[in-house]
Amino acid sequence: MGPRRSHRKSRNGCPECKSRRLKCDERYPCTNCVKHAIQCSYVAPIDQTDSPVSSVSSATQPQPQAHDTPQAYPPLQPPNYAPTPNGGDPWLYDNSDVRPESENRLEFLGILPNSSLDSPLQKEDWGLDLELMHHYCTVTSNTLSEREDARHVWRVVMPTEGYSNKYLMHGILAIAAVHRAYLYRMSEQRERYIKASAYHLAAGLKEFRELIASPIDPSNWQPVFCFASMISVHLCTVPIRLGVSRWPNPITNTIELFASVKGLQAIMKPFLPSLRKTQLAPLANSVWLESEMRVHSPGAVAQSLLPADIWTQISRLYRFIEEYPFTQTTNQDDTAEKHSEHRKDYEAAIKSYESSVRQLELAGLHVEAGMVFLWAYRLSVQFHKDLEAHHPAALVLLAHYCVLLRSVDHRWYLNDMARQLLEDIERHIHPGYRDWLAWPRRWVHMR
């Protein structure tokens, strides 16, 4: 009789396979989930003896020998699998309105918040850094996503990248500090955390600005993406950093946030298609839920956080743009072709809005903030200019965007942004178009 075939028994595996009583091969994404087109939330088990910021399990990473010097581990490489045909996936989206990379880098640098290192932390504040790192790994990281696999990226992967990228570690500590400031907003400790956040943000930005002044390459794009993701969250914390309960200029603040998202996409564009094949894949998978559903379903809407009549309202928006008098609101010397292109920018904005709505349908009650900000990816340069000029048609679409934003603005870093943005739109829009705010107002103020 030949030797018995060995069998590895494991209690690990993705929740999806466990619920369906299937044997999981513990890969990411696992074979069963890929086969059945299910979002796999498998996360490799973490060695319980490791620190909170340790990397993923030893089964997936080489262990340094006693004589080895510390080194950055290579990125995890999930098995290759065919990408879904581009049905609007922002990671594969080919935006014809993209300008030269150097111009995008300069614009993105201009968007980044200005901070000063004039008031460095005291040397003994290293204890504060430990406090912030612990808070980030145990608390803050879990607030940045609804899905456990994406939380794993925020909690484990990003700190691991930060070991060899000091600017990213500063970004992590900055986010943790501003979160502590939010939690201790009624305490004397608040100011201490605000100063720590400002210091770490400035320190991280100093190195980051120098880094992205040159083209991003395959050796550094992943930590750059991580830090830029941190910056996107940080840009949402304006009221917390100012110690106020309201956004100073909601429309302007939103435009800056959109510009940051769009600028990030532009400079990272060559590497975004590879994102799903790296350890950062859950960030993309949690925001863009792949599905064969190409038309809306009343049942899906009913089980989501969206208004029941949202698709009817989208049809009304298309008619609004079709009939909108662009010739009266733009340069009279512009040609008919120019006016037609202007109208197409708005039709594309509504199309992008539809894509975000579909993602929120699929997400049900578990909406990721990134799903809502998908809208910003495809807004044209002209549409951004119209928002800055408080163009009535642009403000009408922005008001409808508030309905999507309302589904996530209970997050600590967004904190009632939808309602405040809609109120600012009501103050600035031409009186003749205020009737178009009735539908967004009804749904935003309902919650």
CSV table of C-alpha atoms in Angstrom, one decimal:
chain,number,residue,atom,x,y,z
A,1,MET,CA,0.0,0.0,0.0
A,2,GLY,CA,1.4,3.3,-1.0
A,3,PRO,CA,1.9,6.2,1.4
A,4,ARG,CA,-1.3,8.1,2.4
A,5,ARG,CA,-1.8,11.3,0.5
A,6,SER,CA,-1.3,14.2,2.9
A,7,HIS,CA,-4.2,16.5,3.5
A,8,ARG,CA,-4.0,20.0,4.9
A,9,LYS,CA,-6.9,20.9,7.1
A,10,SER,CA,-7.6,24.6,7.5
A,11,ARG,CA,-10.3,26.7,9.1
A,12,ASN,CA,-9.3,29.6,6.9
A,13,GLY,CA,-10.9,30.6,3.7
A,14,CYS,CA,-13.3,33.3,2.5
A,15,PRO,CA,-16.7,33.8,4.1
A,16,GLU,CA,-18.4,33.4,0.7
A,17,CYS,CA,-17.1,29.8,0.4
A,18,LYS,CA,-17.9,29.0,4.0
A,19,SER,CA,-21.5,30.2,3.6
A,20,ARG,CA,-21.9,28.1,0.5
A,21,ARG,CA,-20.2,25.1,2.1
A,22,LEU,CA,-17.4,25.0,-0.5
A,23,LYS,CA,-13.7,24.2,-0.1
A,24,CYS,CA,-11.8,27.5,-0.5
A,25,ASP,CA,-8.3,27.3,-2.1
A,26,GLU,CA,-7.4,30.4,0.0
A,27,ARG,CA,-6.1,32.4,-2.9
A,28,TYR,CA,-7.1,36.0,-3.6
A,29,PRO,CA,-9.6,36.1,-5.2
A,30,CYS,CA,-10.4,32.4,-4.6
A,31,THR,CA,-11.2,30.2,-7.5
A,32,ASN,CA,-14.8,29.6,-6.4
A,33,CYS,CA,-15.6,33.3,-6.2
A,34,VAL,CA,-14.0,34.0,-9.6
A,35,LYS,CA,-16.0,31.1,-11.2
A,36,HIS,CA,-19.3,32.3,-9.8
A,37,ALA,CA,-18.6,36.0,-10.3
A,38,ILE,CA,-18.8,36.7,-6.6
A,39,GLN,CA,-16.8,39.4,-4.8
A,40,CYS,CA,-14.2,37.5,-2.8
A,41,SER,CA,-13.4,39.0,0.6
A,42,TYR,CA,-10.7,36.6,1.5
A,43,VAL,CA,-7.8,38.1,3.5
A,44,ALA,CA,-4.8,36.0,4.4
A,45,PRO,CA,-4.6,35.2,8.1
A,46,ILE,CA,-2.3,37.4,10.2
A,47,ASP,CA,0.1,35.9,12.6
A,48,GLN,CA,-1.3,36.7,16.0
A,49,THR,CA,2.2,37.3,17.4
A,50,ASP,CA,2.9,40.0,15.0
A,51,SER,CA,2.5,43.7,15.7
A,52,PRO,CA,-0.7,45.5,14.5
A,53,VAL,CA,1.3,46.8,11.5
A,54,SER,CA,2.9,43.6,10.5
A,55,SER,CA,2.6,42.4,7.0
A,56,VAL,CA,0.4,39.6,5.8
A,57,SER,CA,1.0,36.0,6.9
A,58,SER,CA,4.3,34.3,6.5
A,59,ALA,CA,2.8,32.0,4.0
A,60,THR,CA,2.7,34.8,1.5
A,61,GLN,CA,5.9,36.6,2.4
A,62,PRO,CA,9.6,35.6,2.7
A,63,GLN,CA,10.9,35.7,6.2
A,64,PRO,CA,14.2,37.5,6.8
A,65,GLN,CA,17.0,35.3,8.3
A,66,ALA,CA,18.9,36.4,11.4
A,67,HIS,CA,21.6,38.0,9.3
A,68,ASP,CA,19.3,39.8,6.9
A,69,THR,CA,18.9,43.5,6.9
A,70,PRO,CA,15.4,45.0,7.0
A,71,GLN,CA,14.0,45.2,3.5
A,72,ALA,CA,10.7,46.1,1.9
A,73,TYR,CA,8.7,43.0,1.0
A,74,PRO,CA,7.6,42.7,-2.6
A,75,PRO,CA,3.9,43.3,-3.4
A,76,LEU,CA,1.6,40.3,-3.1
A,77,GLN,CA,0.7,39.0,-6.5
A,78,PRO,CA,-2.7,37.4,-6.7
A,79,PRO,CA,-3.2,35.0,-9.6
A,80,ASN,CA,-3.7,36.5,-13.0
A,81,TYR,CA,-7.2,36.5,-14.2
A,82,ALA,CA,-8.9,38.1,-17.2
A,83,PRO,CA,-10.1,41.6,-16.6
A,84,THR,CA,-13.8,42.3,-17.0
A,85,PRO,CA,-14.5,44.1,-20.3
A,86,ASN,CA,-14.6,47.8,-19.7
A,87,GLY,CA,-18.2,48.6,-18.8
A,88,GLY,CA,-17.3,51.9,-17.3
A,89,ASP,CA,-14.7,50.7,-14.8
A,90,PRO,CA,-12.8,53.8,-13.8
A,91,TRP,CA,-9.6,51.8,-13.4
A,92,LEU,CA,-9.8,51.0,-17.2
A,93,TYR,CA,-11.4,54.1,-18.3
A,94,ASP,CA,-9.8,55.9,-21.2
A,95,ASN,CA,-10.6,59.6,-20.7
A,96,SER,CA,-10.2,61.6,-23.9
A,97,ASP,CA,-10.1,64.8,-21.9
A,98,VAL,CA,-6.8,63.9,-20.2
A,99,ARG,CA,-4.0,66.5,-20.7
A,100,PRO,CA,-0.3,65.8,-20.8
A,101,GLU,CA,1.1,64.1,-17.7
A,102,SER,CA,3.4,66.9,-16.8
A,103,GLU,CA,0.5,69.4,-16.8
A,104,ASN,CA,-1.6,67.0,-14.6
A,105,ARG,CA,1.3,66.7,-12.2
A,106,LEU,CA,1.7,70.4,-11.8
A,107,GLU,CA,-2.0,70.9,-11.3
A,108,PHE,CA,-2.2,68.1,-8.8
A,109,LEU,CA,0.7,69.7,-6.9
A,110,GLY,CA,-1.2,72.9,-6.8
A,111,ILE,CA,-4.3,71.2,-5.3
A,112,LEU,CA,-2.4,69.6,-2.4
A,113,PRO,CA,-2.9,71.4,0.9
A,114,ASN,CA,-0.3,73.9,2.0
A,115,SER,CA,1.2,73.1,5.4
A,116,SER,CA,4.2,74.4,7.3
A,117,LEU,CA,6.9,72.7,9.2
A,118,ASP,CA,7.6,75.9,11.3
A,119,SER,CA,6.3,74.2,14.5
A,120,PRO,CA,7.9,70.8,14.6
A,121,LEU,CA,6.9,68.3,17.3
A,122,GLN,CA,9.1,68.0,20.3
A,123,LYS,CA,11.5,65.1,20.4
A,124,GLU,CA,9.7,63.6,23.4
A,125,ASP,CA,6.6,63.4,21.2
A,126,TRP,CA,7.7,60.1,19.8
A,127,GLY,CA,5.3,58.7,22.4
A,128,LEU,CA,2.5,60.5,20.6
A,129,ASP,CA,3.6,58.9,17.3
A,130,LEU,CA,3.3,55.5,18.9
A,131,GLU,CA,-0.2,56.4,20.2
A,132,LEU,CA,-1.2,57.6,16.7
A,133,MET,CA,0.1,54.5,15.0
A,134,HIS,CA,-1.7,52.2,17.5
A,135,HIS,CA,-4.9,54.2,17.0
A,136,TYR,CA,-4.6,54.1,13.2
A,137,CYS,CA,-4.1,50.3,13.2
A,138,THR,CA,-6.9,49.5,15.7
A,139,VAL,CA,-9.5,52.2,15.0
A,140,THR,CA,-9.0,54.6,12.1
A,141,SER,CA,-8.2,52.0,9.5
A,142,ASN,CA,-11.5,50.2,10.2
A,143,THR,CA,-13.5,53.4,9.5
A,144,LEU,CA,-12.1,53.9,6.0
A,145,SER,CA,-14.0,51.0,4.3
A,146,GLU,CA,-17.1,48.8,4.8
A,147,ARG,CA,-15.3,45.7,3.6
A,148,GLU,CA,-12.9,43.6,5.6
A,149,ASP,CA,-10.5,43.0,2.7
A,150,ALA,CA,-10.2,46.7,2.0
A,151,ARG,CA,-9.8,47.4,5.7
A,152,HIS,CA,-6.9,44.9,5.6
A,153,VAL,CA,-5.2,47.1,3.0
A,154,TRP,CA,-5.7,50.3,5.1
A,155,ARG,CA,-4.7,48.5,8.3
A,156,VAL,CA,-1.8,46.2,7.2
A,157,VAL,CA,-0.7,46.8,3.7
A,158,MET,CA,-0.3,50.6,3.8
A,159,PRO,CA,1.7,50.7,7.1
A,160,THR,CA,3.9,47.9,5.6
A,161,GLU,CA,4.5,50.2,2.6
A,162,GLY,CA,5.2,53.0,5.0
A,163,TYR,CA,8.2,51.2,6.6
A,164,SER,CA,10.2,52.0,3.5
A,165,ASN,CA,8.4,55.2,2.4
A,166,LYS,CA,8.7,57.8,5.1
A,167,TYR,CA,6.2,60.2,3.5
A,168,LEU,CA,3.5,57.5,3.5
A,169,MET,CA,4.1,56.9,7.2
A,170,HIS,CA,3.7,60.6,7.9
A,171,GLY,CA,0.4,60.4,5.9
A,172,ILE,CA,-0.8,57.6,8.1
A,173,LEU,CA,0.0,59.5,11.3
A,174,ALA,CA,-1.6,62.6,10.0
A,175,ILE,CA,-4.9,60.8,9.3
A,176,ALA,CA,-4.8,59.1,12.8
A,177,ALA,CA,-4.1,62.5,14.4
A,178,VAL,CA,-7.0,64.2,12.7
A,179,HIS,CA,-9.3,61.3,13.6
A,180,ARG,CA,-8.2,61.6,17.3
A,181,ALA,CA,-9.0,65.4,17.0
A,182,TYR,CA,-12.5,64.5,15.8
A,183,LEU,CA,-13.1,62.0,18.6
A,184,TYR,CA,-11.7,64.5,21.2
A,185,ARG,CA,-13.3,67.6,19.7
A,186,MET,CA,-14.7,68.6,23.1
A,187,SER,CA,-11.5,68.0,24.9
A,188,GLU,CA,-8.4,70.0,25.6
A,189,GLN,CA,-6.5,67.2,23.8
A,190,ARG,CA,-8.0,68.3,20.4
A,191,GLU,CA,-5.4,71.0,19.7
A,192,ARG,CA,-2.5,68.7,20.4
A,193,TYR,CA,-3.8,66.3,17.8
A,194,ILE,CA,-4.5,69.0,15.3
A,195,LYS,CA,-0.9,70.2,15.6
A,196,ALA,CA,0.4,66.7,15.2
A,197,SER,CA,-1.8,66.2,12.1
A,198,ALA,CA,-0.5,69.4,10.5
A,199,TYR,CA,3.1,68.5,11.2
A,200,HIS,CA,2.9,65.0,9.8
A,201,LEU,CA,0.9,66.2,6.8
A,202,ALA,CA,3.5,68.9,6.0
A,203,ALA,CA,6.4,66.4,6.5
A,204,GLY,CA,4.8,63.9,4.2
A,205,LEU,CA,3.8,66.5,1.5
A,206,LYS,CA,7.4,67.9,1.4
A,207,GLU,CA,8.8,64.5,0.2
A,208,PHE,CA,5.7,63.7,-1.8
A,209,ARG,CA,5.9,66.9,-3.8
A,210,GLU,CA,9.5,66.2,-4.7
A,211,LEU,CA,8.6,62.7,-5.7
A,212,ILE,CA,5.7,63.3,-8.0
A,213,ALA,CA,7.5,66.3,-9.6
A,214,SER,CA,9.0,63.6,-11.8
A,215,PRO,CA,7.1,60.9,-13.7
A,216,ILE,CA,5.8,58.0,-11.5
A,217,ASP,CA,7.4,54.6,-12.4
A,218,PRO,CA,6.7,51.0,-11.6
A,219,SER,CA,9.1,51.1,-8.6
A,220,ASN,CA,7.1,53.7,-6.6
A,221,TRP,CA,3.6,53.9,-7.9
A,222,GLN,CA,2.0,51.8,-5.2
A,223,PRO,CA,3.1,53.9,-2.2
A,224,VAL,CA,2.3,57.0,-4.2
A,225,PHE,CA,-1.2,55.7,-4.7
A,226,CYS,CA,-1.5,54.9,-1.0
A,227,PHE,CA,-0.4,58.4,0.0
A,228,ALA,CA,-2.7,60.1,-2.5
A,229,SER,CA,-5.5,58.0,-1.1
A,230,MET,CA,-4.6,59.4,2.4
A,231,ILE,CA,-4.6,62.9,1.0
A,232,SER,CA,-8.1,62.4,-0.5
A,233,VAL,CA,-9.4,61.5,3.0
A,234,HIS,CA,-7.5,64.4,4.5
A,235,LEU,CA,-9.0,66.9,2.1
A,236,CYS,CA,-12.4,65.9,3.5
A,237,THR,CA,-11.5,66.9,7.0
A,238,VAL,CA,-11.5,70.7,6.6
A,239,PRO,CA,-14.1,71.4,9.3
A,240,ILE,CA,-12.3,69.1,11.8
A,241,ARG,CA,-8.9,70.8,11.2
A,242,LEU,CA,-10.5,74.3,11.6
A,243,GLY,CA,-12.4,73.3,14.7
A,244,VAL,CA,-15.8,74.2,13.2
A,245,SER,CA,-19.0,72.2,12.5
A,246,ARG,CA,-19.6,73.5,9.0
A,247,TRP,CA,-17.6,73.5,5.7
A,248,PRO,CA,-16.3,77.1,5.0
A,249,ASN,CA,-17.2,77.1,1.3
A,250,PRO,CA,-18.9,73.8,0.4
A,251,ILE,CA,-19.0,74.3,-3.4
A,252,THR,CA,-15.3,75.4,-3.5
A,253,ASN,CA,-14.3,72.6,-1.1
A,254,THR,CA,-16.1,70.0,-3.2
A,255,ILE,CA,-14.5,71.3,-6.4
A,256,GLU,CA,-11.0,71.0,-4.8
A,257,LEU,CA,-11.8,67.5,-3.7
A,258,PHE,CA,-13.0,66.6,-7.2
A,259,ALA,CA,-9.8,68.1,-8.7
A,260,SER,CA,-7.7,66.0,-6.3
A,261,VAL,CA,-9.5,62.8,-7.3
A,262,LYS,CA,-9.2,63.6,-11.0
A,263,GLY,CA,-5.6,64.7,-10.6
A,264,LEU,CA,-4.7,61.5,-8.9
A,265,GLN,CA,-6.4,59.4,-11.6
A,266,ALA,CA,-4.5,61.4,-14.3
A,267,ILE,CA,-1.0,60.9,-12.9
A,268,MET,CA,-1.7,57.3,-11.9
A,269,LYS,CA,-3.4,56.4,-15.2
A,270,PRO,CA,-0.6,54.2,-16.7
A,271,PHE,CA,-0.7,52.0,-13.6
A,272,LEU,CA,-4.4,51.8,-12.7
A,273,PRO,CA,-5.1,48.7,-15.0
A,274,SER,CA,-2.5,46.9,-12.9
A,275,LEU,CA,-4.1,47.8,-9.6
A,276,ARG,CA,-6.3,44.7,-9.5
A,277,LYS,CA,-3.3,42.5,-9.7
A,278,THR,CA,-1.5,43.9,-6.6
A,279,GLN,CA,-2.0,43.8,-2.9
A,280,LEU,CA,-4.1,47.0,-3.3
A,281,ALA,CA,-6.7,45.2,-5.4
A,282,PRO,CA,-9.4,45.3,-2.7
A,283,LEU,CA,-9.5,49.1,-2.9
A,284,ALA,CA,-10.6,48.8,-6.5
A,285,ASN,CA,-12.8,45.8,-6.0
A,286,SER,CA,-14.7,47.4,-3.1
A,287,VAL,CA,-15.4,50.6,-5.1
A,288,TRP,CA,-16.3,49.1,-8.5
A,289,LEU,CA,-18.5,46.0,-8.1
A,290,GLU,CA,-18.2,44.0,-11.2
A,291,SER,CA,-21.6,42.7,-12.5
A,292,GLU,CA,-23.3,41.6,-15.6
A,293,MET,CA,-26.2,43.8,-14.7
A,294,ARG,CA,-26.2,46.6,-17.3
A,295,VAL,CA,-29.7,47.9,-16.7
A,296,HIS,CA,-31.2,49.1,-13.5
A,297,SER,CA,-33.5,46.8,-11.4
A,298,PRO,CA,-36.3,48.1,-9.3
A,299,GLY,CA,-35.5,45.4,-6.8
A,300,ALA,CA,-31.9,46.5,-6.5
A,301,VAL,CA,-33.0,50.1,-5.9
A,302,ALA,CA,-35.4,49.1,-3.2
A,303,GLN,CA,-32.7,47.3,-1.3
A,304,SER,CA,-30.2,50.2,-1.5
A,305,LEU,CA,-29.9,53.6,0.1
A,306,LEU,CA,-31.0,55.3,-3.1
A,307,PRO,CA,-34.4,57.0,-3.7
A,308,ALA,CA,-36.9,54.7,-5.3
A,309,ASP,CA,-37.5,57.2,-8.2
A,310,ILE,CA,-33.8,57.9,-9.0
A,311,TRP,CA,-33.9,56.4,-12.5
A,312,THR,CA,-37.0,58.5,-13.4
A,313,GLN,CA,-35.1,61.6,-12.1
A,314,ILE,CA,-32.1,60.7,-14.2
A,315,SER,CA,-34.3,60.6,-17.3
A,316,ARG,CA,-35.5,64.1,-16.4
A,317,LEU,CA,-31.9,65.3,-16.1
A,318,TYR,CA,-31.2,64.1,-19.7
A,319,ARG,CA,-34.2,66.1,-20.9
A,320,PHE,CA,-33.1,69.1,-18.9
A,321,ILE,CA,-29.7,69.1,-20.6
A,322,GLU,CA,-31.2,68.4,-24.0
A,323,GLU,CA,-33.3,71.6,-23.7
A,324,TYR,CA,-30.8,73.7,-21.8
A,325,PRO,CA,-29.9,77.0,-23.6
A,326,PHE,CA,-26.2,76.7,-23.7
A,327,THR,CA,-26.1,79.4,-26.4
A,328,GLN,CA,-27.4,81.9,-23.9
A,329,THR,CA,-25.0,81.1,-21.1
A,330,THR,CA,-21.7,80.8,-23.0
A,331,ASN,CA,-19.7,83.1,-25.3
A,332,GLN,CA,-22.0,84.3,-28.1
A,333,ASP,CA,-19.1,84.0,-30.6
A,334,ASP,CA,-18.8,80.3,-30.0
A,335,THR,CA,-19.9,78.1,-32.9
A,336,ALA,CA,-22.7,75.6,-33.0
A,337,GLU,CA,-20.1,72.9,-32.8
A,338,LYS,CA,-18.7,74.4,-29.6
A,339,HIS,CA,-22.2,74.5,-28.0
A,340,SER,CA,-22.8,70.8,-29.0
A,341,GLU,CA,-19.5,69.8,-27.3
A,342,HIS,CA,-20.5,71.7,-24.2
A,343,ARG,CA,-23.8,69.8,-24.1
A,344,LYS,CA,-22.0,66.5,-24.6
A,345,ASP,CA,-19.8,67.3,-21.5
A,346,TYR,CA,-23.0,67.4,-19.5
A,347,GLU,CA,-24.5,64.3,-21.0
A,348,ALA,CA,-21.2,62.5,-20.1
A,349,ALA,CA,-21.5,63.8,-16.6
A,350,ILE,CA,-25.0,62.3,-16.3
A,351,LYS,CA,-23.7,59.1,-17.8
A,352,SER,CA,-21.0,59.0,-15.1
A,353,TYR,CA,-23.7,59.7,-12.5
A,354,GLU,CA,-25.6,56.6,-13.8
A,355,SER,CA,-22.4,54.5,-13.2
A,356,SER,CA,-22.2,55.7,-9.6
A,357,VAL,CA,-25.9,54.9,-9.1
A,358,ARG,CA,-25.4,51.4,-10.4
A,359,GLN,CA,-22.5,50.8,-7.9
A,360,LEU,CA,-24.7,52.0,-5.1
A,361,GLU,CA,-27.5,49.7,-6.2
A,362,LEU,CA,-25.1,46.7,-6.1
A,363,ALA,CA,-23.7,47.8,-2.7
A,364,GLY,CA,-27.0,47.7,-1.0
A,365,LEU,CA,-26.6,49.1,2.5
A,366,HIS,CA,-22.8,48.8,2.4
A,367,VAL,CA,-21.7,51.8,0.3
A,368,GLU,CA,-18.1,52.7,0.0
A,369,ALA,CA,-17.2,56.4,-0.1
A,370,GLY,CA,-15.2,55.8,-3.2
A,371,MET,CA,-18.3,54.7,-5.1
A,372,VAL,CA,-19.7,58.2,-4.6
A,373,PHE,CA,-16.6,59.9,-5.7
A,374,LEU,CA,-16.4,57.9,-8.9
A,375,TRP,CA,-18.5,60.7,-10.4
A,376,ALA,CA,-15.5,63.0,-10.2
A,377,TYR,CA,-13.3,60.7,-12.4
A,378,ARG,CA,-15.0,61.6,-15.7
A,379,LEU,CA,-16.0,65.2,-15.2
A,380,SER,CA,-14.5,67.2,-18.1
A,381,VAL,CA,-12.3,70.3,-17.6
A,382,GLN,CA,-15.1,72.4,-19.0
A,383,PHE,CA,-17.6,71.0,-16.4
A,384,HIS,CA,-15.1,71.9,-13.7
A,385,LYS,CA,-14.9,75.4,-15.0
A,386,ASP,CA,-18.6,75.7,-15.0
A,387,LEU,CA,-18.8,74.6,-11.4
A,388,GLU,CA,-16.3,77.2,-10.5
A,389,ALA,CA,-18.4,79.8,-12.3
A,390,HIS,CA,-21.6,78.6,-10.6
A,391,HIS,CA,-23.1,77.8,-14.0
A,392,PRO,CA,-26.8,76.9,-13.4
A,393,ALA,CA,-26.7,73.6,-15.2
A,394,ALA,CA,-23.6,72.5,-13.4
A,395,LEU,CA,-25.1,73.4,-10.1
A,396,VAL,CA,-28.2,71.4,-10.9
A,397,LEU,CA,-26.1,68.3,-11.5
A,398,LEU,CA,-24.1,68.9,-8.4
A,399,ALA,CA,-27.3,69.2,-6.4
A,400,HIS,CA,-28.3,65.7,-7.6
A,401,TYR,CA,-24.9,64.5,-6.7
A,402,CYS,CA,-25.7,65.4,-3.1
A,403,VAL,CA,-28.3,62.6,-3.0
A,404,LEU,CA,-25.4,60.1,-3.6
A,405,LEU,CA,-23.1,61.9,-1.2
A,406,ARG,CA,-25.8,61.7,1.5
A,407,SER,CA,-25.4,57.9,1.6
A,408,VAL,CA,-21.9,58.2,3.0
A,409,ASP,CA,-21.7,61.6,4.7
A,410,HIS,CA,-22.3,60.1,8.1
A,411,ARG,CA,-18.6,59.1,8.0
A,412,TRP,CA,-16.5,61.0,10.5
A,413,TYR,CA,-14.4,62.7,7.7
A,414,LEU,CA,-17.4,63.8,5.6
A,415,ASN,CA,-19.7,64.8,8.5
A,416,ASP,CA,-22.9,66.2,7.0
A,417,MET,CA,-21.3,67.4,3.8
A,418,ALA,CA,-24.3,66.7,1.5
A,419,ARG,CA,-26.7,68.9,3.3
A,420,GLN,CA,-24.2,71.8,3.7
A,421,LEU,CA,-23.3,71.5,0.0
A,422,LEU,CA,-26.9,71.6,-1.1
A,423,GLU,CA,-27.6,74.6,1.0
A,424,ASP,CA,-24.6,76.4,-0.6
A,425,ILE,CA,-25.9,75.5,-4.0
A,426,GLU,CA,-29.3,77.0,-3.1
A,427,ARG,CA,-27.6,80.2,-2.2
A,428,HIS,CA,-25.6,80.5,-5.4
A,429,ILE,CA,-27.9,79.1,-8.2
A,430,HIS,CA,-29.9,81.4,-10.4
A,431,PRO,CA,-33.5,81.8,-9.1
A,432,GLY,CA,-34.9,80.5,-12.4
A,433,TYR,CA,-33.4,77.0,-11.7
A,434,ARG,CA,-34.3,76.5,-8.0
A,435,ASP,CA,-37.2,74.3,-8.9
A,436,TRP,CA,-34.6,71.7,-10.0
A,437,LEU,CA,-33.4,71.5,-6.5
A,438,ALA,CA,-36.7,70.3,-5.1
A,439,TRP,CA,-36.0,66.6,-5.7
A,440,PRO,CA,-32.5,66.6,-4.2
A,441,ARG,CA,-33.7,68.7,-1.3
A,442,ARG,CA,-36.4,66.2,-0.5
A,443,TRP,CA,-34.1,63.2,-0.3
A,444,VAL,CA,-31.1,65.0,1.3
A,445,HIS,CA,-33.2,66.4,4.1
A,446,MET,CA,-35.2,63.2,4.6
A,447,ARG,CA,-32.3,61.5,6.5
